[in-house]
XYZ file of C-alpha atoms in Angstrom:
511
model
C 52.790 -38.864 65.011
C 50.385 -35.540 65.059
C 51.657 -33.559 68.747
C 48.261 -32.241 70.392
C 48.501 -29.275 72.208
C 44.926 -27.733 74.595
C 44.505 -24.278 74.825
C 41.326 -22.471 73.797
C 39.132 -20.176 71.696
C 36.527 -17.521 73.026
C 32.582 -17.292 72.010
C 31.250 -14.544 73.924
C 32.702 -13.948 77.538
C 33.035 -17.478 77.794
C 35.758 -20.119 76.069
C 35.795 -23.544 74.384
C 38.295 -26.007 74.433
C 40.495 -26.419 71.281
C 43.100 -29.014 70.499
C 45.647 -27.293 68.221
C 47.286 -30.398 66.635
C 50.591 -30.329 64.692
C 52.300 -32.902 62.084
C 55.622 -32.762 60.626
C 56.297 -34.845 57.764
C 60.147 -34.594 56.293
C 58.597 -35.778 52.763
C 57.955 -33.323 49.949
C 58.936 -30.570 49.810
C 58.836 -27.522 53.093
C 55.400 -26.297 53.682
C 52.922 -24.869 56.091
C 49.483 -25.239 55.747
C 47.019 -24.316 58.780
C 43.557 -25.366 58.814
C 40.318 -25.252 61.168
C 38.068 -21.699 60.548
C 41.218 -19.850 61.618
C 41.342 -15.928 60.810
C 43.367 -14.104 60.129
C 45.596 -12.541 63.232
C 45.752 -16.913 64.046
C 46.855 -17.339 60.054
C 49.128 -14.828 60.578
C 51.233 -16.398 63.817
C 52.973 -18.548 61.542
C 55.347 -16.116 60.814
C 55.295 -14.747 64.410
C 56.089 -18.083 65.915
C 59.265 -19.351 63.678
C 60.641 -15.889 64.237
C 60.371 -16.217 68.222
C 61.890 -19.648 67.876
C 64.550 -18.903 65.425
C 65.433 -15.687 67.498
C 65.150 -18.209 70.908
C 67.701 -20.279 69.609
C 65.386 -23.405 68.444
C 65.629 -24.228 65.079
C 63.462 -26.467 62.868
C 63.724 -29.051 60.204
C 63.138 -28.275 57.200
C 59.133 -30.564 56.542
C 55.709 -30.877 55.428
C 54.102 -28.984 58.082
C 50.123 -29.245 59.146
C 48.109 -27.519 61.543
C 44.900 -27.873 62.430
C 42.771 -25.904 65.196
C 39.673 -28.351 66.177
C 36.837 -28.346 66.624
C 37.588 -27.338 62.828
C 33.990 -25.556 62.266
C 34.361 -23.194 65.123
C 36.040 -20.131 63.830
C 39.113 -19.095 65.894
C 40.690 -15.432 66.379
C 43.353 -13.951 68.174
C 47.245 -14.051 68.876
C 46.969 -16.641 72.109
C 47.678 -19.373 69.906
C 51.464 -18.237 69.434
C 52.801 -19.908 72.308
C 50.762 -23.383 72.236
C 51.787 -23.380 68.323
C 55.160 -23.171 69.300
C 54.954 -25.738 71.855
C 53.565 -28.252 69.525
C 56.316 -27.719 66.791
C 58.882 -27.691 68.850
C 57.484 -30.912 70.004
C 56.482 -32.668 66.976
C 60.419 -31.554 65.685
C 61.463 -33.573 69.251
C 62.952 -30.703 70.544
C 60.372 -30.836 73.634
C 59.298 -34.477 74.963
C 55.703 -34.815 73.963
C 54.175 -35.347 77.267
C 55.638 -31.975 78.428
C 52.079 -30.203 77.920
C 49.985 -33.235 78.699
C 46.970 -31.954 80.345
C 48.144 -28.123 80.446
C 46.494 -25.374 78.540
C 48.546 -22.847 76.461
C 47.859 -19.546 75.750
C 49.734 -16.229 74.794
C 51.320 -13.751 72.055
C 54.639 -14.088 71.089
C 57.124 -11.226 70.217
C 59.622 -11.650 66.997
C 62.162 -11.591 69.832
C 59.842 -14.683 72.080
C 59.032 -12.469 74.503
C 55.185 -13.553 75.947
C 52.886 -10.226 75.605
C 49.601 -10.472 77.068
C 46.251 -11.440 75.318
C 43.034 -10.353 75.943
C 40.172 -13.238 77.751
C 42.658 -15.063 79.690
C 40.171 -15.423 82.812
C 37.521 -17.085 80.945
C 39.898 -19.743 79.383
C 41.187 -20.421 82.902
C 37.813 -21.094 83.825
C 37.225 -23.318 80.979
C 40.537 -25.017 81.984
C 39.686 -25.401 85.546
C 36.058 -27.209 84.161
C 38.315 -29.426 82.038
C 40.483 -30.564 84.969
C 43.419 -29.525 83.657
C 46.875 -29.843 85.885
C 47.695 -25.950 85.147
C 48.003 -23.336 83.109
C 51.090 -21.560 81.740
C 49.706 -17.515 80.437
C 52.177 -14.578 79.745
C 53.241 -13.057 83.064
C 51.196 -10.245 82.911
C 47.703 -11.854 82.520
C 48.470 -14.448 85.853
C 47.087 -12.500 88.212
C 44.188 -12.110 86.185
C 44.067 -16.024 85.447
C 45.241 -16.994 89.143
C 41.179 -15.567 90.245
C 40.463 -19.082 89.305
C 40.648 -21.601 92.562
C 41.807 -24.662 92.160
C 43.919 -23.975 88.833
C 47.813 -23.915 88.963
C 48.711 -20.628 87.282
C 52.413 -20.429 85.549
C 53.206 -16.590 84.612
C 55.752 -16.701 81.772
C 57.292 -14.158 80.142
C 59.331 -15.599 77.136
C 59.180 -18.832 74.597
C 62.633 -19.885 76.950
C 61.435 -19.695 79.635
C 57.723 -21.725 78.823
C 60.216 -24.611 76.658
C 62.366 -25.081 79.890
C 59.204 -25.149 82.552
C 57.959 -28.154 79.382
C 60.956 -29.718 79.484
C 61.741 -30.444 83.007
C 64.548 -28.471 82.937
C 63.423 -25.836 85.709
C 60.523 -25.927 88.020
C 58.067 -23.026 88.313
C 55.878 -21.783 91.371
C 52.274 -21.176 90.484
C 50.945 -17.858 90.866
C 49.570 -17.090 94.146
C 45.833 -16.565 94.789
C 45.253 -12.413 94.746
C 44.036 -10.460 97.554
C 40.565 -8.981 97.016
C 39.323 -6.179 98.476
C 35.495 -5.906 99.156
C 35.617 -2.662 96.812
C 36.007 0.726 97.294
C 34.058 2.658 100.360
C 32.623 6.184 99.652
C 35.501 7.361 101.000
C 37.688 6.004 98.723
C 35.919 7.719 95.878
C 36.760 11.387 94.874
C 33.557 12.858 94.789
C 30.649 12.602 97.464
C 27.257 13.108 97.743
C 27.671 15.494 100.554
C 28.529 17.931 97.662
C 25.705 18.222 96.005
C 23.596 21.004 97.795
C 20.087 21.218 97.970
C 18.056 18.573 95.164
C 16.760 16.638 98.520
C 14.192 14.997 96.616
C 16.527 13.788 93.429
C 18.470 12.187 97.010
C 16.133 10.455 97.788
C 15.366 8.808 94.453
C 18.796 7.937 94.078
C 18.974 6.643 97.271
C 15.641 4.700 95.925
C 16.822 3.830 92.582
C 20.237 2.138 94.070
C 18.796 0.395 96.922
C 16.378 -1.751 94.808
C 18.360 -1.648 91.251
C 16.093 0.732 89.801
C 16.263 2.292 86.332
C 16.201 6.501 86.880
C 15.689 9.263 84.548
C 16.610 12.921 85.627
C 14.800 15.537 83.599
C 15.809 19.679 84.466
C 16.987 22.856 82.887
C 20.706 22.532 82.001
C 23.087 22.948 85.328
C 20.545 22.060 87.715
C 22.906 18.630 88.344
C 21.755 15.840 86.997
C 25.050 14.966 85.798
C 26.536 15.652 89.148
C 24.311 13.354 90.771
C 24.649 10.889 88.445
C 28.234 10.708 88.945
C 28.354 9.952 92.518
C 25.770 6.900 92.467
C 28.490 4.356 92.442
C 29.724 6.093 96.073
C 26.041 4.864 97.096
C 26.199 1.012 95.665
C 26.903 -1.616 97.924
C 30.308 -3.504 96.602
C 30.501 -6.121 94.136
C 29.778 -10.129 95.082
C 33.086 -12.329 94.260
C 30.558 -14.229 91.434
C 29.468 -10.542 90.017
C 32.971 -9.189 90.281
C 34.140 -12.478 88.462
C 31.385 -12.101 85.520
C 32.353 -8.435 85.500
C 35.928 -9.185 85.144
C 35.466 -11.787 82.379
C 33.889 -9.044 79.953
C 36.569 -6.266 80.687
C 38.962 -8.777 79.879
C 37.457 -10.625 76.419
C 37.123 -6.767 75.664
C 40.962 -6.372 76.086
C 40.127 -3.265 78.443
C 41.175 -5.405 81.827
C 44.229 -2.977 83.186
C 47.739 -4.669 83.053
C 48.453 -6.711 86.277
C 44.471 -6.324 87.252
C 43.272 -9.734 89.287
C 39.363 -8.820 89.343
C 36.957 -5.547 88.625
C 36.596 -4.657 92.076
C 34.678 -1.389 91.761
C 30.992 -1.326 89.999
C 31.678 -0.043 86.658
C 30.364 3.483 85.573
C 30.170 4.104 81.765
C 29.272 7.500 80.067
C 28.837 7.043 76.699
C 28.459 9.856 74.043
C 25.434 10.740 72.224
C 26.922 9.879 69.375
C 27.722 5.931 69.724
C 26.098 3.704 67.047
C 24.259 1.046 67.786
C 26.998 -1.560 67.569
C 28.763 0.562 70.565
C 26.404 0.807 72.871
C 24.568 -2.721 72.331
C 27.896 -4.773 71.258
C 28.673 -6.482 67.751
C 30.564 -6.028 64.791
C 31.533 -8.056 62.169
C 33.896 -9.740 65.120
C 31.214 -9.015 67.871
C 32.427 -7.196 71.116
C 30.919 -6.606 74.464
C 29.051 -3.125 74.124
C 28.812 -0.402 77.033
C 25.916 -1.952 78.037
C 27.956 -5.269 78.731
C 30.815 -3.176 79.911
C 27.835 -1.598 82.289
C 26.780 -5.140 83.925
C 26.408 -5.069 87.380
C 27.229 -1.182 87.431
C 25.603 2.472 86.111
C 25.177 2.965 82.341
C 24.732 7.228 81.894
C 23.390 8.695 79.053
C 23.446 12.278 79.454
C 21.432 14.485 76.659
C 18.950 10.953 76.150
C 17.013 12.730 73.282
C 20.755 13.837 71.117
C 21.041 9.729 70.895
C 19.886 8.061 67.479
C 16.720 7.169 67.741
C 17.808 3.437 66.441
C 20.312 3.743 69.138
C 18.116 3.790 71.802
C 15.578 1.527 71.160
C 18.262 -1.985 71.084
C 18.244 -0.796 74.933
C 14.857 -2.021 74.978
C 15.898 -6.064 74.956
C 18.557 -5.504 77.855
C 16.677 -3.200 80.045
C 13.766 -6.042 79.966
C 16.267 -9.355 79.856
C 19.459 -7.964 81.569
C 21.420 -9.303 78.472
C 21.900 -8.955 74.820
C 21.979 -11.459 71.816
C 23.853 -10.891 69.180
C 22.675 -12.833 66.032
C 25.278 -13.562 63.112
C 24.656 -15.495 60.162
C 27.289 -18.358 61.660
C 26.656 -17.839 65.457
C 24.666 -16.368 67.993
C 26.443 -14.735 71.170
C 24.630 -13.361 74.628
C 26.523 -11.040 76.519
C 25.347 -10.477 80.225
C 23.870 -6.370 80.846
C 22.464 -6.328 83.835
C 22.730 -2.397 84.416
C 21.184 -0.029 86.593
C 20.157 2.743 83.481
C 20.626 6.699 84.878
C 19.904 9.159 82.351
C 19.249 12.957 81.950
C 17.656 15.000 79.632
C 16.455 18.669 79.550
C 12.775 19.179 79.191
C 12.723 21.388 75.352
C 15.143 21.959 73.112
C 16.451 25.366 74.764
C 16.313 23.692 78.148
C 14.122 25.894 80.362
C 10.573 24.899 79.837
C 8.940 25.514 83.332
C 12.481 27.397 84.517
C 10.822 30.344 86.544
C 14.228 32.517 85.996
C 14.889 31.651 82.108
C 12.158 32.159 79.653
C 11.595 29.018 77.323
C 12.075 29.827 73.400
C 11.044 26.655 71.950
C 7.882 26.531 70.195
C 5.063 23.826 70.954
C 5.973 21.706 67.373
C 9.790 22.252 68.777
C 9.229 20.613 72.198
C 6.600 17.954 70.448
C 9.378 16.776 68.265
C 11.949 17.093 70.914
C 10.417 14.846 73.088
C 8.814 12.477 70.297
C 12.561 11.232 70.443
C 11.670 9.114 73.543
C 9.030 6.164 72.565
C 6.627 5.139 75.091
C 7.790 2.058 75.266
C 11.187 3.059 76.644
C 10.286 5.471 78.774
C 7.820 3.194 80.817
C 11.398 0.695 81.384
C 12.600 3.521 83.339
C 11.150 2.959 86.728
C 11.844 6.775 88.381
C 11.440 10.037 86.133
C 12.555 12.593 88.688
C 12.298 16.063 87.982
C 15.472 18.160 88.813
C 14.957 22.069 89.208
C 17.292 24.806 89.137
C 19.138 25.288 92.540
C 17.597 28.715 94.425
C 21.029 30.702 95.598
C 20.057 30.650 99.085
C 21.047 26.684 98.951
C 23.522 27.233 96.809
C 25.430 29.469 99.793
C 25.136 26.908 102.258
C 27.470 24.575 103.863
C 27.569 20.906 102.942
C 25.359 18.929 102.908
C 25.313 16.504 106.399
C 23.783 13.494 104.064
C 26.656 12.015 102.226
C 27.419 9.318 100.284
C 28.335 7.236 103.459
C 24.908 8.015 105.064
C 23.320 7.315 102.161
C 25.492 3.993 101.199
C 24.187 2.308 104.650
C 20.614 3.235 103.950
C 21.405 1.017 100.644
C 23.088 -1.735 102.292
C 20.216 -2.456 104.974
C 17.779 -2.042 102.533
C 19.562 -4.825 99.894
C 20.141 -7.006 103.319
C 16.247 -7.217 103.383
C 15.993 -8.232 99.962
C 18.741 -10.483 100.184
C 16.766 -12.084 102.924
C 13.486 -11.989 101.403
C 14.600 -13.359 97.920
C 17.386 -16.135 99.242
C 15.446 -18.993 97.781
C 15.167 -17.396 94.346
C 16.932 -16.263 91.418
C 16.696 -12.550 92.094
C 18.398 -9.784 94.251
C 16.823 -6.981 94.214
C 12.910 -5.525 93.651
C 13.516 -4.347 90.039
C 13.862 -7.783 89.212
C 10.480 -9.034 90.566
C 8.043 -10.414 88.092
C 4.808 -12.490 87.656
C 3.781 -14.743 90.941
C 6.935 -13.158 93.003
C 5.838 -9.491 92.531
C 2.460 -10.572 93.467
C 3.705 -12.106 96.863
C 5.903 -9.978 97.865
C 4.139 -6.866 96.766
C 0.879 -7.293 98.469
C -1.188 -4.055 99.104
C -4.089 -3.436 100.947
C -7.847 -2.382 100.404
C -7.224 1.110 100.848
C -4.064 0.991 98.613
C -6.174 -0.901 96.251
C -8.261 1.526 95.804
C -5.468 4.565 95.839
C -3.365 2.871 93.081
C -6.660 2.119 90.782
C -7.325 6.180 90.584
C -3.949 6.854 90.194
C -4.014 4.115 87.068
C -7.273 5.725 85.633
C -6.232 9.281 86.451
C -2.965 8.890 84.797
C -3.763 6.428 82.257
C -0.822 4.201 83.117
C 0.674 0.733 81.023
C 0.280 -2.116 82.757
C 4.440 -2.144 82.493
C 3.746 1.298 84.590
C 1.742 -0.409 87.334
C 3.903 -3.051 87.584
C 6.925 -0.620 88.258
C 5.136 1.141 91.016
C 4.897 -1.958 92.824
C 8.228 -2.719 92.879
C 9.609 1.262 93.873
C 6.774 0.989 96.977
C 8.672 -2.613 97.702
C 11.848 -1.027 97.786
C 10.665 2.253 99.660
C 8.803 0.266 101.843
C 11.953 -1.961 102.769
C 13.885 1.393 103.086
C 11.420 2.502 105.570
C 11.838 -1.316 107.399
C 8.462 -1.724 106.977
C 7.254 -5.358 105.897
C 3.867 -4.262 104.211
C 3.908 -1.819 101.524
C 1.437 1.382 103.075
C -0.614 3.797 100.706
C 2.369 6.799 101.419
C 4.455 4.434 100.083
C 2.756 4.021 96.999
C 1.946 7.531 96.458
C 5.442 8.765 96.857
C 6.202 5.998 93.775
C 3.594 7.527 91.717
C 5.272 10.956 92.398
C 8.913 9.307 91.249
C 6.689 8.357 87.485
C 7.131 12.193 86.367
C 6.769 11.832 83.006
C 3.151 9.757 83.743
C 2.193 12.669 85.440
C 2.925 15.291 82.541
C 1.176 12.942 80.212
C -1.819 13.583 82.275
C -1.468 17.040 82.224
């Protein structure tokens, strides 16, 4: 009689149940064939697995032996099928009774020696477990804190074959991991850098202060050491902490990447990835011929940087056109198609030539006009108008440079934030949005209503500039968000003329 075995497979950041069945027939002569799409790190536990249980002290008959991974035309990868493969044989051989794993899913590496080593994804197949009401769980003991995020689920940390084969067998009873504390995530105290630092650059501040209290996209553009890249590094001190259902999505993505730290329950901090310029497109976007999250995905929720935008491959940054519109990314294969989550708030920098200091009254600029054309030509339209502030950072005079900190820090700022998101939260609790970057169609309509008077102020500033209709749209929703950092309900015309001051780049087009 076939032994079936549940564990599962991933596709995406999310798993799918798979039965890993096993027969052992003593006629003919010893084999061991494995079916069911399974590639090659799965073909390849074969040997791992009669190693562990040879070196365990379990030994099996010599038979016919047949495994199959179903559903058999979904294609399987990975190691985490060591430890339910050796569960089934050593049940099929009678070694373990077969109702021993009855309604428990399986998952985890094995060592030659049948020690359990962790495997990447663990979370989401504890999820999927939890959805298929299974009794438990048994993991390698250092992904159960990871897998014990999941209420409801029994979690059993194991760390060798022995161990897992005693806990099936009756022999010894095991205590399920214990829910982990989480924190609410880290205050700006707890981070090591602070806004307070930054001297002078009041009015980057205050579209950063802009740009995280309604999820906007922002673009710094100065001569080089003016601190764009300083500011961009303290945003996250400014970001109000993670929800338990972001920090869980979040968590799922680090971990199906494999870049979850040892012993980690949940991503408690927003994440802040800094790519280099000179990331293909498969990096930043996700793929592969085994697709992977991208930074994008590994950005969800948090602050993608790209310092230097215009040193990026042009094909590069153009696949950030889908996710900065749809907050995710599709991945299309000839055999599947796979949607990772990348909801990011986009911060980038970028010097305005070549040299750096076009415009820089103390550095003459020794680009030519071609130089800068093709310099900038790097950026389309298109992308550009997704960026909802284009701030322009100058050089720092030295007479702010001398001073004492700054009295607006990252604290300050951070509450500013918070009662500003609390609004939103309020405003939007009956839809599927948070915050004002996300407003679209009838929504942005209601809850962007202007008056008359701005009416007529927002028309000149569309002829005047000749703005997209993407650009008038994203006006609207930086005057919602200034507005609601101001506490006022209605959106005002100084309002919408400070937004149109946060488009630079519309108003260097003009000029």
């Amino acid at each position: 009689m076939p032994v079936h075995v549940a564990t599962a497979a991933l596709l995406g950041i999310d798993a799918f149940p798979v039965e890993l069945e096993v027969d052992l027939a003593r006629q003919g002569l010893p084999s061991f064939a494995m079916v069911g799409l399974a590639e090659g790190a799965v073909r390849e536990s074969k040997e791992r697995v009669l190693a562990a249980l040879k070196n365990s002290g379990f030994k099996l008959p010599a038979a016919r032996i047949t495994v199959n991974l179903a559903p058999a035309d979904m294609r399987k990868e990975g190691s985490a099928y060591d430890l339910p493969l050796a569960a089934a044989l050593l049940a099929a051989a009678g070694i373990l009774p077969p109702e021993g794993a009855e309604n428990l899913f399986l998952a985890g590496e094995l060592s030659l020696s049948g020690e359990l080593k962790p495997v990447p994804g663990i979370l989401s197949m504890a999820v999927r477990a939890r959805e298929m009401g299974a009794r438990g769980i048994l993991v390698p003991r250092d992904n159960a804190r990871e897998a014990a995020v999941v209420r409801d689920l029994p979690v059993y940390g194991l760390s060798t074959l022995r161990e897992a084969v005693e806990f099936l067998s009756g022999q010894t009873t095991l205590s399920p991991e214990p829910l982990p504390e989480t924190d609410p995530g880290p205050a700006p105290g707890d981070f090591q850098v602070d806004f307070s630092e930054v001297k002078g650059q009041q009015h980057a501040k205050r579209a950063v202060e802009i740009a995280a209290a309604g999820g906007h996209n922002l673009l710094f553009v100065g001569p080089p050491g003016s601190g764009k890249t300083m500011l961009a590094k303290r945003i996250p001190t400014v970001l109000p902490p993670l929800r338990f259902d972001e920090a869980l999505e979040v968590t799922k993505i680090y971990s199906v990447a494999g870049q979850l730290p040892r012993q980690a329950a949940l991503v408690e901090a927003r994440p802040f990835r800094s790519p280099h310029h000179t990331i293909s497109d498969a990096g930043l976007i996700g793929g592969g011929s085994h697709p992977r999250p991208g930074e994008v995905s590994m950005a969800h929720k948090g602050v993608l940087f790209l310092d230097e935008l215009p040193e990026f491959k042009k094909s590069v940054l153009e696949v950030l056109r889908q996710p900065l519109e749809d907050g995710k990314v599709t991945i299309a294969r000839a055999a599947m198609s796979l949607t990772y989550p990348a909801d990011f708030m986009l911060v980038a920098a970028l010097n305005p030539c070549p040299c750096g200091y076009l415009g820089d009254p103390r550095h003459e600029c020794t680009c030519s006009p071609p130089q800068i054309q093709r310099y900038r030509s790097r950026l389309s339209g298109p992308l550009l108008d997704r960026i909802d502030l284009q701030v322009e950072v100058p050089a720092v005079p030295y007479k702010e440079l001398r001073q004492e900190a700054s009295t607006v820090d990252s604290t300050v700022m951070r509450g500013r934030v918070l009662a500003a998101r609390e609004r939103q939260a309020a405003r939007y609790a009956d839809a599927a949005i948070h915050v004002n970057a996300e407003l679209v169609g009838s929504r942005l309509s209601a809850c962007c209503k202007i008056d008359d008077e701005g009416h007529r102020f927002l028309e000149g500033a569309v002829r005047r500039l000749g703005l997209s209709a993407r650009s008038h749209t994203r006006i609207l929703r930086i005057a919602r968000t200034i507005a609601d950092l101001d506490g006022d309900e209605g959106i005002r015309v100084e309002h919408l003329a400070e937004a149109v001051n946060l488009r630079g780049l519309d108003r260097q087009r003009e000029a």
